[in-house]
Amino acid sequence: MSWTSSLPPSFLQMQFMLLFSRQGKLRLQKWYVPLSDKERKKISRDLVQTILARKPKMCSFLEWRDLKIVYKRYASLYFCCAVEDQDNELITLEIIHRYVELLDKYFGSVCELDIIFNFEKAYFILDEFLLGGEAQETSKKNVLKAIEQADLLQEEAEAPRSVLEEIGLT
Amino acid sequence: MADSRRSALLSWTNKPAAKMSDVVEKTLTALPSLLSLDSQPGSAKLSSSSKLGNLIRGITELTSKHEEEKLIQRELVSIKEQVSSPNTTMRQMKELMVRAIYCESLGYEASFSYIHAIKLAQQGTALEKRVGYLAVSLFLNENHELLLLLVNTVLKDLQSTNLIEVCMALTVVSQMFPKDMIPAILPLVEEKLNHPKEIIRRKAVLALYKFYLIAPNQVQHIHNKFRKALCDKDPGVMTASLHIYLQLIQENPDGYKDLTASFVTILKQVVGGKLPIDFNYHSVPAPWLQIQLLRILSLLGKNDQNASDIMYEILDESLQRAEMNHNITYAILYECVKCVYTIHPKSDLLEKAAKCIGNFVLSQKINLKYLGLKALTYVVQQDPKLALQHQMTIIECLDHSDLIIKRETVELLFRITNAQNVMVIVDKMLEFLRVSPDDYTTIDLTGKVAELAEKYPSQ
């Protein structure tokens, strides 16, 4: 099975990001390369087992097939990214941390339950921050502002006109 | 027993179980939001009456995989019925899609819902559309045949007066889009490059980057527009354009030498703290931007003394500014060091970079040690003395308990093989082969051993 997608290799190209609990339950999965359902399931299963078997003091990086895996545990959740072998792993570690900070700011002291029950929100934030697998340098404020503006639409679903005018988007 | 899923991610530390009072405290604080039924913008809404909430709670109460399967299959049958019904409103469809996403992420197949996700994106308004697009981006992939059906929706949304819809369309396009339909959408995305709102310009740049990656010849004619994005007054848009430039420069460094001074200037401004403070990450100004620029500069300065000359000053400054004790500073330093070693050599910079590598390799932090070894491997051809300087540490790393450190050390050794030490090194490699857990490493290492055997046949 070849990993390299039809895309040419690019720096900072993340292949996928998985979030899972200590029991191995997948909470979020974002794939930046085209893979069939079967392949995704196999990868998730294998990788989750591998990472759960790691001990606390070990390196945050490991080799897996022809990729580098960067992972970090936050409370009851493991955040795990796959990047190409030549990448700078510390940056990926910080990308994970930045994502957790964004979640924390949005949900207020975020915990796994927040992500379980509001996974769409977590995905929206992830998409604003990591567009197509590339980390955006947009300030934290901008990322969250974009999400909050869309959220406002939900609150005022019955009267969309006033909200859009209020935030100057029409 | 407290639910560990309620532990706040960021304040958690890898220490033994918290005191009872802490745990009670956390549970008590979580309770109000758990039970409240009113919505608060931006904060967690654990809706106790939602169907998704019930489903999730149902799943967590079960004890066996078999029971979970039964429950989900029932759920999927119910969802399937409802999505196929002509009476289902878009609002209901949105809720059904969220549950379908949940089922799929548990590993159960719900492909019947894919077409409805597209429909939801097409016919839903605002938040419904948003969930529709999200479902599409999670269910489908670039090569999926259903993706074609999304094209018209995206085209329509790109022309919407509601900017949030434009954003959604651009977001989905940057993630997946059928290659053959690019000509249809290209002019619409192009015109967004001039949009007054920075978020739209930024997303348009990223969409074009995606197009460039999958169909470079379609995007040839607009290279001058990228230049405009590079000079955009908004740092976010400028950063987005760097993705494209990094790719272009990788393919043809000579074509962009004239931009070297511009990139150096931008890096100077960033490092000098000229960006809005909001772009700081743990007191470091725009680290990802810095790293992109360092990579671009490496490519431009390689084998080119004139280009390298322009960069020395800022590289020196970057190497100096590294007193802070944070992972991201180390990440920037690593890129800096790589850059210094890639471009035309300058002795005092090389000295500083070598010292930096030394600090990494000698660090007690395992992640840094790993990066130090990696850096050593990268520079060893140009500076074999450096490896020699740290040989004690390298030998220690050979016996390190963490496989990846061992692996990186073996890699390093492979590069410093010469006629004298080849036997010892091959021995070490074979030893590692015995403990190596996966096929890829085995194949790679065996290849290397074979290479060495050919190179030094007498030994």
XYZ file of C-alpha atoms in Angstrom, chain B residues 4-432:
429
model
C -11.708 11.025 33.520
C -13.332 12.484 30.432
C -14.170 15.527 32.511
C -10.528 16.398 33.130
C -9.629 19.668 31.495
C -7.138 18.930 28.721
C -4.858 21.878 29.291
C -4.506 21.832 33.029
C -3.835 18.139 33.138
C -0.371 16.985 34.048
C 1.008 13.505 33.811
C 0.943 12.942 37.551
C -0.744 10.314 39.696
C -4.443 10.705 40.476
C -5.523 14.059 41.796
C -6.699 14.481 45.349
C -10.303 13.616 46.039
C -11.226 17.236 46.672
C -9.856 18.329 43.298
C -11.891 15.689 41.552
C -15.066 16.665 43.388
C -14.374 20.287 42.544
C -14.091 19.526 38.843
C -17.236 17.425 38.789
C -19.226 20.097 40.569
C -18.102 22.756 38.121
C -19.043 20.570 35.191
C -22.536 19.811 36.469
C -24.316 23.091 35.642
C -23.380 22.955 31.976
C -24.285 19.299 31.850
C -27.767 19.937 33.083
C -28.511 23.280 31.528
C -30.724 23.314 28.526
C -30.121 26.846 27.368
C -27.592 27.586 24.732
C -24.589 29.767 25.424
C -22.669 30.937 22.408
C -19.231 29.441 22.231
C -19.401 27.229 25.262
C -20.073 23.552 25.725
C -23.631 22.541 25.292
C -24.112 19.021 26.492
C -27.694 18.910 25.336
C -29.389 16.328 27.435
C -32.448 16.080 25.263
C -30.834 15.878 21.837
C -30.988 12.675 19.900
C -27.232 12.712 19.508
C -26.835 13.133 23.229
C -29.080 10.167 23.848
C -27.252 8.058 21.313
C -23.884 8.836 22.832
C -25.075 8.185 26.321
C -26.664 4.967 25.085
C -23.364 3.814 23.643
C -21.348 4.616 26.720
C -23.682 2.604 28.916
C -23.176 -0.571 26.909
C -20.592 -3.064 27.882
C -20.031 -5.233 24.858
C -19.086 -4.628 21.281
C -21.956 -6.846 20.200
C -24.478 -4.638 22.007
C -22.909 -1.571 20.475
C -23.288 -3.094 17.027
C -26.944 -3.808 17.634
C -27.625 -0.329 18.882
C -25.832 1.361 16.024
C -27.433 -0.845 13.401
C -30.831 0.073 14.801
C -29.839 3.687 14.772
C -28.621 3.472 11.197
C -31.863 1.859 10.042
C -33.785 4.684 11.644
C -31.516 7.318 10.128
C -31.768 5.695 6.711
C -35.532 5.723 6.847
C -35.661 9.345 7.799
C -33.148 10.631 5.273
C -34.995 8.914 2.453
C -38.339 10.339 3.481
C -39.556 13.296 1.401
C -40.977 14.921 4.511
C -37.684 15.429 6.279
C -36.829 19.089 6.635
C -33.300 20.378 6.248
C -33.221 21.123 9.932
C -33.948 17.492 10.708
C -31.483 16.426 8.043
C -28.749 18.371 9.779
C -29.358 16.479 12.984
C -29.465 13.176 11.096
C -26.139 13.928 9.437
C -24.482 14.609 12.768
C -25.630 11.232 14.020
C -24.466 9.603 10.795
C -21.037 11.174 11.256
C -20.961 9.796 14.765
C -21.840 6.289 13.607
C -19.241 6.381 10.889
C -16.577 7.537 13.274
C -17.336 4.547 15.463
C -16.480 2.445 12.441
C -19.882 1.600 11.044
C -20.663 2.195 7.425
C -23.309 4.746 6.575
C -22.645 5.404 2.923
C -26.350 5.838 2.233
C -26.057 9.200 3.918
C -23.339 10.590 1.651
C -25.706 11.813 -1.017
C -27.857 13.457 1.602
C -24.874 15.286 3.002
C -24.392 16.824 -0.410
C -28.066 17.673 -0.562
C -27.866 19.289 2.828
C -24.968 21.453 1.723
C -26.961 22.355 -1.349
C -30.357 23.086 0.082
C -29.700 23.943 3.686
C -29.215 27.441 4.963
C -26.332 28.718 7.068
C -25.721 26.212 9.864
C -27.433 23.395 7.991
C -25.180 24.054 5.033
C -22.204 24.126 7.342
C -22.966 20.690 8.721
C -23.611 19.462 5.187
C -20.195 20.626 4.048
C -18.585 19.181 7.151
C -20.243 15.827 6.556
C -19.056 15.869 2.950
C -15.493 16.627 3.982
C -15.555 13.791 6.486
C -17.377 11.194 4.409
C -15.868 11.679 1.014
C -12.367 11.963 -0.281
C -10.775 13.469 -3.353
C -11.249 10.423 -5.497
C -14.839 9.800 -4.561
C -17.277 9.744 -7.436
C -19.954 11.658 -5.533
C -17.697 14.656 -5.209
C -18.705 15.800 -8.690
C -22.169 16.473 -7.388
C -20.800 19.024 -4.998
C -19.428 21.242 -7.722
C -22.602 23.102 -8.531
C -23.295 23.788 -4.885
C -19.848 25.174 -4.391
C -20.124 27.328 -7.492
C -23.362 28.782 -6.244
C -22.078 29.438 -2.751
C -18.979 31.145 -4.067
C -21.221 33.751 -5.609
C -23.408 34.196 -2.564
C -23.763 37.596 -0.927
C -23.562 35.871 2.422
C -19.859 35.815 3.133
C -20.084 32.937 5.538
C -21.357 30.768 2.694
C -18.447 31.900 0.553
C -16.077 30.931 3.357
C -17.652 27.504 3.677
C -17.345 26.881 -0.037
C -13.709 27.942 -0.088
C -12.960 25.765 2.924
C -14.385 22.655 1.307
C -12.661 23.388 -1.983
C -9.299 23.616 -0.228
C -9.833 20.151 1.131
C -11.144 18.253 -1.840
C -12.174 19.103 -5.336
C -12.389 17.039 -8.517
C -9.414 17.884 -10.663
C -11.301 17.998 -13.919
C -13.681 20.653 -12.709
C -11.009 23.144 -11.754
C -11.419 25.243 -14.920
C -15.069 25.762 -14.011
C -14.318 27.140 -10.596
C -11.005 28.853 -11.130
C -12.230 32.308 -12.252
C -14.580 32.536 -9.268
C -11.826 31.704 -6.819
C -9.408 34.027 -8.572
C -11.668 37.032 -8.194
C -11.872 36.400 -4.445
C -8.193 37.298 -4.265
C -9.264 40.913 -4.424
C -12.018 40.679 -1.863
C -12.122 43.373 0.825
C -12.341 40.833 3.650
C -9.042 39.222 4.605
C -10.548 35.877 5.553
C -11.880 35.440 2.034
C -8.616 36.463 0.390
C -6.783 34.050 2.634
C -9.064 31.133 1.888
C -8.918 31.893 -1.812
C -5.128 31.701 -1.716
C -5.323 28.337 0.017
C -7.834 27.040 -2.499
C -5.474 28.045 -5.291
C -2.652 26.301 -3.482
C -4.703 23.146 -3.474
C -5.414 23.540 -7.174
C -1.753 24.057 -7.822
C -0.923 20.839 -6.059
C -3.409 18.729 -7.975
C -3.286 20.449 -11.373
C -0.306 22.798 -11.682
C -0.752 23.663 -15.320
C -4.248 24.991 -14.683
C -2.870 27.621 -12.370
C 0.165 28.741 -14.360
C -1.307 31.954 -15.642
C -1.949 33.544 -12.275
C 1.495 33.531 -10.718
C 1.576 37.303 -10.645
C -1.534 37.266 -8.480
C 0.375 35.249 -5.912
C 2.850 38.055 -5.747
C 0.050 40.390 -4.841
C -0.968 38.022 -2.050
C 2.618 37.991 -0.805
C 2.450 41.755 -0.424
C -0.971 41.746 1.157
C -1.302 44.042 4.131
C -2.850 41.262 6.161
C -0.247 38.875 7.595
C -2.643 35.942 7.369
C -3.005 36.300 3.609
C 0.705 36.754 3.219
C 1.375 33.590 5.208
C -1.077 31.663 3.063
C 0.781 32.702 -0.079
C 3.981 31.267 1.380
C 2.591 27.759 1.027
C 2.412 28.269 -2.702
C 5.793 29.939 -2.880
C 7.454 27.165 -0.960
C 6.117 24.705 -3.494
C 7.037 26.851 -6.504
C 10.520 27.525 -5.199
C 11.080 23.866 -4.460
C 10.416 23.141 -8.107
C 12.318 26.055 -9.566
C 14.505 28.026 -7.176
C 16.145 30.069 -9.921
C 12.850 31.566 -10.974
C 12.399 33.253 -7.619
C 15.845 34.491 -6.645
C 14.641 38.028 -7.160
C 12.301 37.594 -4.206
C 15.064 36.664 -1.761
C 15.390 40.173 -0.389
C 11.625 40.398 0.126
C 11.526 37.173 2.127
C 14.445 38.332 4.233
C 12.686 41.620 4.916
C 9.506 39.864 5.987
C 11.432 37.577 8.312
C 13.225 40.572 9.802
C 9.919 42.244 10.514
C 8.439 39.165 12.092
C 11.437 38.455 14.294
C 11.567 42.131 15.188
C 8.033 41.933 16.550
C 6.385 44.122 13.928
C 3.342 41.886 13.570
C 0.243 42.483 15.703
C 0.740 40.904 19.107
C -2.133 38.560 18.424
C 0.132 36.527 16.151
C 2.334 35.575 19.057
C 2.384 32.031 20.224
C 3.798 31.784 23.757
C 5.706 35.040 23.263
C 7.193 33.910 19.972
C 6.085 36.000 16.998
C 4.342 33.982 14.283
C 6.473 30.837 14.595
C 4.941 28.927 11.711
C 5.495 31.908 9.479
C 9.113 32.079 10.567
C 9.583 28.427 9.774
C 8.056 28.737 6.312
C 10.364 31.632 5.568
C 13.406 29.760 6.820
C 12.586 26.869 4.524
C 12.123 29.181 1.580
C 15.416 30.899 2.312
C 17.187 27.522 2.504
C 16.006 26.697 -0.967
C 16.994 30.067 -2.360
C 20.390 30.243 -0.721
C 21.512 26.756 -1.630
C 24.579 26.855 -3.888
C 24.110 30.564 -4.359
C 26.521 32.834 -2.573
C 24.805 36.059 -3.579
C 21.460 34.959 -2.270
C 23.066 33.553 0.887
C 24.841 36.835 1.575
C 21.532 38.596 2.009
C 20.392 36.087 4.603
C 23.276 35.871 6.996
C 22.246 38.776 9.173
C 18.724 37.582 9.868
C 19.873 34.009 10.417
C 22.354 35.237 12.940
C 19.655 37.181 14.718
C 17.317 34.178 14.755
C 19.999 31.968 16.246
C 20.625 34.536 18.978
C 17.047 35.031 19.967
C 16.713 31.507 21.173
C 16.886 31.866 24.933
C 13.299 30.948 25.602
C 12.572 27.570 26.964
C 9.774 26.392 24.776
C 9.316 23.704 22.187
C 8.400 26.142 19.491
C 11.662 28.061 19.939
C 13.537 24.817 19.536
C 11.513 24.031 16.432
C 12.509 27.379 14.913
C 16.128 26.839 15.922
C 16.149 23.471 14.218
C 14.961 25.016 10.975
C 17.490 27.800 11.359
C 20.299 25.328 11.829
C 19.207 23.367 8.794
C 19.108 26.568 6.795
C 22.589 27.611 7.867
C 23.961 24.274 6.790
C 22.127 24.238 3.478
C 23.086 27.621 2.109
C 26.481 28.871 1.159
C 28.666 28.321 4.228
C 29.670 31.088 6.616
C 31.987 30.013 9.364
C 30.757 31.980 12.349
C 27.146 31.056 11.627
C 28.145 27.431 11.276
C 29.860 27.610 14.632
C 26.759 28.959 16.332
C 24.597 26.359 14.610
C 26.945 23.570 15.662
C 26.734 24.748 19.258
C 22.974 24.660 18.976
C 22.993 21.097 17.729
C 25.270 20.208 20.595
C 22.796 21.619 23.086
C 20.024 19.567 21.591
C 21.956 16.321 21.586
C 23.068 16.778 25.169
C 19.638 17.770 26.393
C 17.859 15.611 28.916
C 14.580 16.158 27.138
C 14.084 13.178 24.950
C 12.322 15.061 22.167
C 15.227 17.472 21.862
C 17.777 14.706 21.893
C 15.956 13.126 19.013
C 15.958 16.369 17.076
C 19.638 16.848 17.834
C 20.446 13.447 16.387
C 18.368 14.223 13.367
C 20.228 17.485 12.863
C 23.571 15.718 13.231
C 22.578 13.267 10.535
C 21.691 16.142 8.268
C 24.942 18.013 8.738
C 27.378 15.168 9.112
C 28.534 15.217 5.533
C 29.588 18.821 5.765
C 30.880 18.683 9.278
C 32.095 15.227 10.262
C 33.992 16.669 13.211
C 30.734 17.522 14.899
C 29.681 13.907 15.122
C 33.083 13.074 16.499
C 32.710 15.737 19.140
C 29.567 14.106 20.425
C 30.552 10.515 19.984
C 30.098 9.634 23.657
C 26.502 10.757 23.548
C 25.955 8.948 20.290
C 27.237 5.734 21.766
C 24.935 6.182 24.753
C 22.020 6.729 22.409
C 22.718 3.446 20.705
C 21.570 1.691 23.816
C 18.685 3.967 24.535
C 15.456 2.309 25.527
C 13.405 4.302 23.072
C 13.485 2.709 19.662
C 13.294 5.891 17.706
C 16.407 7.294 19.316
C 18.208 4.081 18.518
C 16.965 4.184 14.974
C 18.088 7.751 14.427
C 21.498 6.909 15.871
C 21.857 3.970 13.529
C 20.954 6.287 10.665
C 23.635 8.701 11.793
C 26.205 5.950 12.036
C 25.416 4.833 8.540
C 26.474 8.231 7.317
C 29.759 8.343 9.117
C 30.902 4.944 7.964
C 34.395 4.701 6.664
C 36.808 1.857 6.099
C 37.910 1.831 9.738
C 34.591 1.711 11.504
C 32.417 -0.119 8.987
C 32.566 -3.479 10.790
C 31.467 -2.028 14.114
C 28.714 -0.021 12.519
C 27.340 -2.898 10.502
C 27.340 -4.942 13.693
C 25.255 -2.315 15.405
C 22.897 -2.148 12.475
C 22.372 -5.884 12.485
C 21.759 -5.762 16.207
C 19.108 -3.160 15.660
